[in-house]
PDB file of C-alpha atoms in Angstrom:
ATOM      1  CA  MET A 120     -18.249 -19.581  21.231  1.00 97.00           C
ATOM      2  CA  ILE A 121     -17.058 -17.696  18.172  1.00 98.00           C
ATOM      3  CA  SER A 122     -16.772 -13.943  17.667  1.00 98.00           C
ATOM      4  CA  VAL A 123     -16.802 -12.868  14.013  1.00 98.00           C
ATOM      5  CA  VAL A 124     -15.263  -9.853  12.261  1.00 97.00           C
ATOM      6  CA  ILE A 125     -16.295  -9.199   8.648  1.00 94.00           C
ATOM      7  CA  SER A 126     -14.400  -6.686   6.530  1.00 91.00           C
ATOM      8  CA  THR A 127     -16.336  -5.024   3.685  1.00 87.00           C
ATOM      9  CA  ASN A 128     -14.688  -3.123   0.869  1.00 80.00           C
ATOM     10  CA  ASN A 129     -15.702  -4.541  -2.514  1.00 75.00           C
ATOM     11  CA  PRO A 130     -18.654  -3.291  -4.603  1.00 69.00           C
ATOM     12  CA  GLN A 131     -20.382  -6.663  -4.352  1.00 71.00           C
ATOM     13  CA  GLY A 132     -19.632  -6.946  -0.644  1.00 72.00           C
ATOM     14  CA  ARG A 133     -23.199  -6.254   0.486  1.00 78.00           C
ATOM     15  CA  TYR A 134     -24.466  -9.451  -1.167  1.00 81.00           C
ATOM     16  CA  PHE A 135     -21.848 -11.725   0.397  1.00 86.00           C
ATOM     17  CA  VAL A 136     -22.055 -10.121   3.820  1.00 88.00           C
ATOM     18  CA  LYS A 137     -25.825 -10.586   3.953  1.00 88.00           C
ATOM     19  CA  LYS A 138     -25.521 -14.206   2.810  1.00 90.00           C
ATOM     20  CA  ASN A 139     -22.908 -14.916   5.476  1.00 93.00           C
ATOM     21  CA  LEU A 140     -24.953 -13.160   8.153  1.00 94.00           C
ATOM     22  CA  ASP A 141     -27.906 -15.420   7.374  1.00 94.00           C
ATOM     23  CA  THR A 142     -25.653 -18.400   8.078  1.00 95.00           C
ATOM     24  CA  LEU A 143     -23.786 -16.978  11.072  1.00 97.00           C
ATOM     25  CA  LEU A 144     -26.847 -15.770  12.977  1.00 96.00           C
ATOM     26  CA  LYS A 145     -28.371 -19.263  12.836  1.00 96.00           C
ATOM     27  CA  LEU A 146     -25.284 -21.008  14.182  1.00 97.00           C
ATOM     28  CA  PRO A 147     -25.458 -21.658  17.955  1.00 97.00           C
ATOM     29  CA  ILE A 148     -21.654 -21.474  18.270  1.00 98.00           C
ATOM     30  CA  VAL A 149     -21.550 -17.885  16.918  1.00 98.00           C
ATOM     31  CA  ASP A 150     -22.112 -14.969  19.293  1.00 97.00           C
ATOM     32  CA  ASP A 151     -21.093 -11.379  18.491  1.00 97.00           C
ATOM     33  CA  ILE A 152     -20.531 -10.248  14.892  1.00 97.00           C
ATOM     34  CA  HIS A 153     -18.578  -7.110  14.009  1.00 96.00           C
ATOM     35  CA  ILE A 154     -18.732  -5.539  10.526  1.00 93.00           C
ATOM     36  CA  CYS A 155     -16.065  -3.102   9.318  1.00 92.00           C
ATOM     37  CA  HIS A 156     -17.593  -0.913   6.599  1.00 87.00           C
ATOM     38  CA  HIS A 157     -14.837   0.535   4.372  1.00 82.00           C
ATOM     39  CA  ASN A 158     -16.919   1.519   1.356  1.00 73.00           C
ATOM     40  CA  PHE A 159     -19.330   4.397   2.002  1.00 68.00           C
ATOM     41  CA  HIS A 160     -21.238   3.682  -1.217  1.00 66.00           C
ATOM     42  CA  GLN A 161     -21.896   0.081  -0.160  1.00 71.00           C
ATOM     43  CA  TYR A 162     -22.845   0.906   3.436  1.00 72.00           C
ATOM     44  CA  PHE A 163     -25.997  -0.664   4.816  1.00 76.00           C
ATOM     45  CA  ARG A 164     -27.457  -0.803   8.328  1.00 79.00           C
ATOM     46  CA  ILE A 165     -28.232  -4.085  10.024  1.00 82.00           C
ATOM     47  CA  HIS A 166     -30.494  -4.094  13.041  1.00 86.00           C
ATOM     48  CA  ASN A 167     -29.587  -6.979  15.322  1.00 90.00           C
ATOM     49  CA  GLU A 168     -28.424  -6.877  18.948  1.00 93.00           C
ATOM     50  CA  ARG A 169     -25.601  -9.321  18.165  1.00 95.00           C
ATOM     51  CA  ILE A 170     -24.187  -7.196  15.337  1.00 95.00           C
ATOM     52  CA  PHE A 171     -21.806  -4.280  15.899  1.00 94.00           C
ATOM     53  CA  GLU A 172     -20.965  -1.973  12.995  1.00 90.00           C
ATOM     54  CA  TRP A 173     -17.760  -0.018  12.457  1.00 88.00           C
ATOM     55  CA  THR A 174     -17.596   2.822   9.925  1.00 85.00           C
ATOM     56  CA  CYS A 175     -14.072   2.920   8.515  1.00 79.00           C
ATOM     57  CA  TRP A 176     -14.319   5.265   5.521  1.00 77.00           C
ATOM     58  CA  ASP A 177     -10.861   6.795   5.970  1.00 79.00           C
ATOM     59  CA  GLN A 178      -8.938   3.701   6.973  1.00 80.00           C
ATOM     60  CA  ASN A 179      -7.970   2.765   3.393  1.00 77.00           C
ATOM     61  CA  LEU A 180      -6.047   6.023   2.976  1.00 75.00           C
ATOM     62  CA  LYS A 181      -2.310   6.214   3.554  1.00 76.00           C
ATOM     63  CA  GLY A 182      -1.658   6.147   7.273  1.00 78.00           C
ATOM     64  CA  GLY A 183      -4.901   4.267   7.948  1.00 84.00           C
ATOM     65  CA  LEU A 184      -5.267   0.732   9.195  1.00 91.00           C
ATOM     66  CA  GLY A 185      -6.479  -0.567   5.837  1.00 88.00           C
ATOM     67  CA  LEU A 186      -6.736  -4.360   5.809  1.00 91.00           C
ATOM     68  CA  ALA A 187      -5.751  -4.460   9.483  1.00 92.00           C
ATOM     69  CA  THR A 188      -8.899  -2.573  10.540  1.00 93.00           C
ATOM     70  CA  ARG A 189     -10.505  -5.954  11.204  1.00 95.00           C
ATOM     71  CA  LEU A 190      -7.859  -6.556  13.868  1.00 96.00           C
ATOM     72  CA  ASP A 191      -8.669  -3.249  15.514  1.00 95.00           C
ATOM     73  CA  ALA A 192     -12.296  -4.356  15.763  1.00 95.00           C
ATOM     74  CA  ALA A 193     -11.162  -7.784  16.945  1.00 97.00           C
ATOM     75  CA  GLN A 194      -9.777  -6.200  20.112  1.00 97.00           C
ATOM     76  CA  GLU A 195     -13.388  -5.594  21.169  1.00 96.00           C
ATOM     77  CA  VAL A 196     -14.835  -9.063  20.583  1.00 97.00           C
ATOM     78  CA  LYS A 197     -16.250 -11.159  23.408  1.00 97.00           C
ATOM     79  CA  HIS A 198     -14.587 -14.524  22.878  1.00 98.00           C
ATOM     80  CA  ASN A 199     -11.121 -16.015  22.443  1.00 97.00           C
ATOM     81  CA  CYS A 200     -12.076 -17.702  19.158  1.00 98.00           C
ATOM     82  CA  VAL A 201     -12.179 -15.026  16.434  1.00 98.00           C
ATOM     83  CA  LEU A 202     -13.281 -15.671  12.853  1.00 98.00           C
ATOM     84  CA  LEU A 203     -12.040 -13.106  10.302  1.00 98.00           C
ATOM     85  CA  VAL A 204     -13.900 -13.088   6.972  1.00 96.00           C
ATOM     86  CA  ASP A 205     -13.568 -11.005   3.800  1.00 92.00           C
ATOM     87  CA  ASP A 206     -16.571  -9.758   1.845  1.00 87.00           C
ATOM     88  CA  ASP A 207     -15.894 -11.641  -1.410  1.00 86.00           C
ATOM     89  CA  ILE A 208     -16.553 -15.101  -0.054  1.00 87.00           C
ATOM     90  CA  GLU A 209     -19.598 -17.098   0.966  1.00 88.00           C
ATOM     91  CA  LEU A 210     -19.336 -19.720   3.716  1.00 92.00           C
ATOM     92  CA  ASN A 211     -21.806 -22.321   4.907  1.00 92.00           C
ATOM     93  CA  SER A 212     -22.323 -23.777   8.384  1.00 94.00           C
ATOM     94  CA  ASN A 213     -20.307 -26.917   7.635  1.00 94.00           C
ATOM     95  CA  ILE A 214     -17.055 -25.084   6.899  1.00 94.00           C
ATOM     96  CA  ILE A 215     -17.472 -22.874   9.982  1.00 96.00           C
ATOM     97  CA  ASN A 216     -18.066 -25.910  12.200  1.00 96.00           C
ATOM     98  CA  ARG A 217     -14.990 -27.624  10.741  1.00 95.00           C
ATOM     99  CA  LEU A 218     -12.838 -24.562  11.337  1.00 97.00           C
ATOM    100  CA  HIS A 219     -14.087 -24.407  14.921  1.00 98.00           C
ATOM    101  CA  LYS A 220     -13.356 -28.093  15.517  1.00 97.00           C
ATOM    102  CA  GLU A 221      -9.760 -27.628  14.364  1.00 96.00           C
ATOM    103  CA  PHE A 222      -9.469 -24.545  16.565  1.00 97.00           C
ATOM    104  CA  GLN A 223     -10.706 -26.484  19.591  1.00 96.00           C
ATOM    105  CA  ASP A 224      -8.092 -29.173  18.938  1.00 95.00           C
ATOM    106  CA  ASN A 225      -5.346 -26.547  19.176  1.00 95.00           C
ATOM    107  CA  SER A 226      -6.226 -22.900  19.735  1.00 94.00           C
ATOM    108  CA  LEU A 227      -2.596 -21.711  19.587  1.00 93.00           C
ATOM    109  CA  ARG A 228      -2.398 -21.566  15.802  1.00 94.00           C
ATOM    110  CA  ILE A 229      -4.221 -20.031  12.858  1.00 97.00           C
ATOM    111  CA  ILE A 230      -6.856 -22.100  11.052  1.00 97.00           C
ATOM    112  CA  GLY A 231      -7.990 -21.173   7.553  1.00 95.00           C
ATOM    113  CA  THR A 232      -9.061 -22.424   4.152  1.00 91.00           C
ATOM    114  CA  GLU A 233      -6.202 -21.161   1.978  1.00 89.00           C
ATOM    115  CA  GLY A 234      -2.501 -20.912   2.645  1.00 88.00           C
ATOM    116  CA  VAL A 235       0.999 -21.709   1.501  1.00 86.00           C
ATOM    117  CA  LYS A 236       3.904 -23.771   2.760  1.00 84.00           C
ATOM    118  CA  LEU A 237       7.102 -21.846   2.119  1.00 80.00           C
ATOM    119  CA  ASP A 238       9.041 -24.632   0.457  1.00 63.00           C
ATOM    120  CA  PRO A 239      11.811 -23.667  -1.995  1.00 55.00           C
ATOM    121  CA  LEU A 240      10.737 -26.526  -4.248  1.00 46.00           C
ATOM    122  CA  ILE A 241       7.324 -24.955  -4.811  1.00 48.00           C
ATOM    123  CA  LYS A 242       7.467 -22.814  -7.951  1.00 42.00           C
ATOM    124  CA  GLN A 243       3.771 -21.947  -8.195  1.00 44.00           C
ATOM    125  CA  VAL A 244       0.862 -21.560  -5.793  1.00 45.00           C
ATOM    126  CA  LYS A 245      -2.582 -22.259  -7.238  1.00 46.00           C
ATOM    127  CA  PRO A 246      -5.308 -20.437  -5.274  1.00 47.00           C
ATOM    128  CA  TYR A 247      -7.955 -23.041  -6.083  1.00 45.00           C
ATOM    129  CA  ASP A 248      -5.780 -26.105  -5.526  1.00 51.00           C
ATOM    130  CA  PHE A 249      -7.037 -26.563  -1.967  1.00 58.00           C
ATOM    131  CA  GLN A 250      -4.942 -28.934   0.111  1.00 73.00           C
ATOM    132  CA  GLU A 251      -5.558 -29.818   3.746  1.00 86.00           C
ATOM    133  CA  GLY A 252      -2.617 -29.723   6.102  1.00 91.00           C
ATOM    134  CA  TYR A 253      -0.002 -27.595   7.829  1.00 91.00           C
ATOM    135  CA  VAL A 254       1.115 -24.360   6.188  1.00 91.00           C
ATOM    136  CA  ASP A 255       3.374 -21.470   7.098  1.00 91.00           C
ATOM    137  CA  VAL A 256       1.090 -18.650   5.969  1.00 92.00           C
ATOM    138  CA  VAL A 257      -2.713 -18.726   6.139  1.00 94.00           C
ATOM    139  CA  TYR A 258      -4.270 -16.298   3.670  1.00 91.00           C
ATOM    140  CA  GLY A 259      -6.398 -13.553   5.176  1.00 92.00           C
ATOM    141  CA  ARG A 260      -9.616 -14.276   3.330  1.00 90.00           C
ATOM    142  CA  VAL A 261     -10.779 -16.676   6.054  1.00 94.00           C
ATOM    143  CA  MET A 262      -8.851 -16.970   9.319  1.00 97.00           C
ATOM    144  CA  MET A 263      -9.824 -18.343  12.724  1.00 98.00           C
ATOM    145  CA  ILE A 264      -7.416 -17.041  15.360  1.00 98.00           C
ATOM    146  CA  PRO A 265      -7.102 -16.783  19.153  1.00 97.00           C
ATOM    147  CA  LYS A 266      -7.824 -13.323  20.543  1.00 97.00           C
ATOM    148  CA  GLN A 267      -4.428 -13.198  22.247  1.00 96.00           C
ATOM    149  CA  LEU A 268      -2.878 -13.253  18.777  1.00 97.00           C
ATOM    150  CA  VAL A 269      -4.752 -10.018  18.023  1.00 97.00           C
ATOM    151  CA  ASN A 270      -3.088  -8.431  21.040  1.00 97.00           C
ATOM    152  CA  LEU A 271       0.323  -9.703  19.929  1.00 97.00           C
ATOM    153  CA  PHE A 272      -0.275  -8.236  16.481  1.00 97.00           C
ATOM    154  CA  TRP A 273      -0.715  -4.733  17.885  1.00 97.00           C
ATOM    155  CA  GLU A 274       2.113  -5.135  20.383  1.00 97.00           C
ATOM    156  CA  ASN A 275       4.439  -5.937  17.467  1.00 97.00           C
ATOM    157  CA  GLU A 276       2.960  -3.716  14.727  1.00 95.00           C
ATOM    158  CA  SER A 277       6.063  -1.498  14.575  1.00 96.00           C
ATOM    159  CA  VAL A 278       7.976  -4.461  13.121  1.00 96.00           C
ATOM    160  CA  LEU A 279       6.324  -3.697   9.750  1.00 95.00           C
ATOM    161  CA  ASP A 280       6.574   0.098   9.897  1.00 94.00           C
ATOM    162  CA  SER A 281       8.579   0.059   6.654  1.00 93.00           C
ATOM    163  CA  TYR A 282       5.930  -1.963   4.791  1.00 93.00           C
ATOM    164  CA  LYS A 283       2.423  -1.277   6.066  1.00 90.00           C
ATOM    165  CA  ASP A 284       1.920   1.940   4.055  1.00 90.00           C
ATOM    166  CA  LYS A 285       3.386   0.604   0.806  1.00 88.00           C
ATOM    167  CA  SER A 286       0.084  -0.869  -0.364  1.00 86.00           C
ATOM    168  CA  VAL A 287      -3.366   0.496  -1.174  1.00 82.00           C
ATOM    169  CA  PRO A 288      -5.179  -0.123   1.073  1.00 86.00           C
ATOM    170  CA  PRO A 289      -2.489  -0.220   3.791  1.00 91.00           C
ATOM    171  CA  TRP A 290      -1.452  -3.389   5.589  1.00 92.00           C
ATOM    172  CA  ASN A 291      -1.456  -5.783   2.647  1.00 91.00           C
ATOM    173  CA  GLY A 292       0.446  -8.582   4.355  1.00 92.00           C
ATOM    174  CA  PHE A 293      -1.374  -8.491   7.692  1.00 96.00           C
ATOM    175  CA  ASP A 294      -2.066 -12.211   7.216  1.00 95.00           C
ATOM    176  CA  ILE A 295       1.636 -12.952   6.693  1.00 94.00           C
ATOM    177  CA  PHE A 296       2.432 -10.981   9.845  1.00 97.00           C
ATOM    178  CA  LEU A 297      -0.198 -12.837  11.897  1.00 97.00           C
ATOM    179  CA  SER A 298       1.098 -16.177  10.615  1.00 96.00           C
ATOM    180  CA  ALA A 299       4.671 -15.202  11.477  1.00 96.00           C
ATOM    181  CA  ILE A 300       3.754 -14.113  15.006  1.00 97.00           C
ATOM    182  CA  ALA A 301       1.767 -17.308  15.629  1.00 97.00           C
ATOM    183  CA  THR A 302       4.665 -19.450  14.401  1.00 96.00           C
ATOM    184  CA  SER A 303       7.216 -17.528  16.459  1.00 96.00           C
ATOM    185  CA  GLU A 304       5.182 -17.314  19.674  1.00 95.00           C
ATOM    186  CA  TYR A 305       3.518 -20.713  19.790  1.00 94.00           C
ATOM    187  CA  GLY A 306       5.754 -22.965  17.699  1.00 88.00           C
ATOM    188  CA  PHE A 307       2.874 -24.852  16.075  1.00 87.00           C
ATOM    189  CA  GLY A 308       2.271 -25.047  12.349  1.00 88.00           C
ATOM    190  CA  ASN A 309      -0.722 -23.101  11.079  1.00 95.00           C
ATOM    191  CA  TYR A 310      -3.386 -25.223   9.402  1.00 95.00           C
ATOM    192  CA  VAL A 311      -5.787 -25.087   6.472  1.00 94.00           C
ATOM    193  CA  ILE A 312      -8.758 -27.340   5.862  1.00 93.00           C
ATOM    194  CA  LYS A 313      -9.945 -28.372   2.437  1.00 86.00           C
ATOM    195  CA  PRO A 314     -13.514 -27.221   1.822  1.00 83.00           C
ATOM    196  CA  ASN A 315     -15.988 -29.840   0.680  1.00 79.00           C
ATOM    197  CA  GLU A 316     -18.010 -29.197  -2.445  1.00 72.00           C
ATOM    198  CA  GLY A 317     -20.626 -26.551  -1.670  1.00 71.00           C
ATOM    199  CA  ASP A 318     -18.825 -25.310   1.462  1.00 72.00           C
ATOM    200  CA  TYR A 319     -17.194 -22.324  -0.077  1.00 69.00           C
ATOM    201  CA  TYR A 320     -17.758 -19.795  -2.826  1.00 70.00           C
ATOM    202  CA  LEU A 321     -15.022 -17.412  -4.017  1.00 66.00           C
ATOM    203  CA  ASP A 322     -15.974 -14.320  -5.956  1.00 60.00           C
ATOM    204  CA  LYS A 323     -12.540 -13.819  -7.535  1.00 55.00           C
ATOM    205  CA  PRO A 324      -9.179 -15.590  -7.724  1.00 50.00           C
ATOM    206  CA  LEU A 325      -6.813 -14.939  -4.864  1.00 51.00           C
ATOM    207  CA  ASN A 326      -4.054 -13.700  -7.140  1.00 47.00           C
ATOM    208  CA  LYS A 327      -6.327 -10.844  -8.272  1.00 46.00           C
ATOM    209  CA  VAL A 328      -7.092  -9.882  -4.690  1.00 45.00           C
ATOM    210  CA  TYR A 329      -3.439  -9.842  -3.657  1.00 47.00           C
ATOM    211  CA  GLY A 330      -1.985  -7.990  -6.609  1.00 52.00           C
ATOM    212  CA  GLN A 331       1.136  -6.706  -4.873  1.00 73.00           C
ATOM    213  CA  VAL A 332       3.112  -9.901  -5.237  1.00 79.00           C
ATOM    214  CA  ARG A 333       6.567  -8.403  -4.869  1.00 81.00           C
ATOM    215  CA  LEU A 334       5.610  -6.516  -1.704  1.00 86.00           C
ATOM    216  CA  ARG A 335       4.241  -9.655  -0.085  1.00 86.00           C
ATOM    217  CA  ASN A 336       7.367 -11.591  -1.003  1.00 84.00           C
ATOM    218  CA  ARG A 337       9.529  -8.916   0.584  1.00 87.00           C
ATOM    219  CA  ILE A 338       7.404  -9.064   3.729  1.00 90.00           C
ATOM    220  CA  VAL A 339       7.799 -12.850   3.879  1.00 89.00           C
ATOM    221  CA  ASN A 340      11.576 -12.586   3.654  1.00 87.00           C
ATOM    222  CA  TYR A 341      11.795  -9.730   6.133  1.00 91.00           C
ATOM    223  CA  LEU A 342       9.695 -11.582   8.729  1.00 92.00           C
ATOM    224  CA  ARG A 343      11.546 -14.826   8.096  1.00 89.00           C
ATOM    225  CA  HIS A 344      14.781 -13.173   9.221  1.00 89.00           C
ATOM    226  CA  HIS A 345      13.221 -11.022  11.944  1.00 93.00           C
ATOM    227  CA  PHE A 346      11.573 -13.966  13.726  1.00 94.00           C
ATOM    228  CA  ASP A 347      14.098 -16.595  12.579  1.00 91.00           C
ATOM    229  CA  ILE A 348      11.401 -18.802  11.041  1.00 91.00           C
ATOM    230  CA  TRP A 349      10.458 -20.235   7.628  1.00 85.00           C
ATOM    231  CA  GLU A 350      13.947 -21.217   6.548  1.00 73.00           C
ATOM    232  CA  THR A 351      13.799 -21.431   2.771  1.00 58.00           C
ATOM    233  CA  ASP A 352      16.388 -21.007   0.038  1.00 53.00           C
ATOM    234  CA  GLU A 353      14.308 -19.044  -2.420  1.00 48.00           C
ATOM    235  CA  GLU A 354      11.727 -16.290  -2.473  1.00 50.00           C
ATOM    236  CA  PRO A 355       8.244 -17.884  -2.564  1.00 48.00           C
ATOM    237  CA  LEU A 356       5.816 -17.038  -5.340  1.00 43.00           C
ATOM    238  CA  TYR A 357       2.341 -15.889  -4.350  1.00 45.00           C
TER     239      TYR A 357
END
């Protein structure tokens, strides 16, 4: 079974969250769904016994959990398989089933739909150039992770004390940190699947969502040395 955590922040988030809930609630492999409401002006109540709502108005301020709030909620989920979803994306049942199948094949890695292999020969990463295969970093827009990785995240959070408050909202780079921990702890490559046509709708390009390119590059290089992973010769471009 899958537990789901949805993070809402964007003005159009209500539309995408409701569309995804329609899909998730019909899927027999999905159980509990947790929604982190960051934007007071976009808040809406959902009455369903499988849905748990978190009000996180102050978490985007300096010192808050920011983008990592979803991982705070993920500590309370029921199942080992945890699906993290942003509020600017629409998924269908096929992509969720495919993610779950990959997770069942090896639950000690991160499965997603977008990511990057930190190869010094790569000079540009195209957010919409979806390729299926092993990657070093899975982007945080859609991630399926084991619950024990959530626990490892919080056990190791002090590793990024120098970085987590340097973005607005805080914790831009939580996905890099999760990917680094998974690689270091489990030794398997993280994996992204290529969505089929109609599986996936993005509201905006990834490079507009992750605007703090230099910060994320610094985080990559810091974690590469801290965990002794991702040996590359050059700073990757996000």
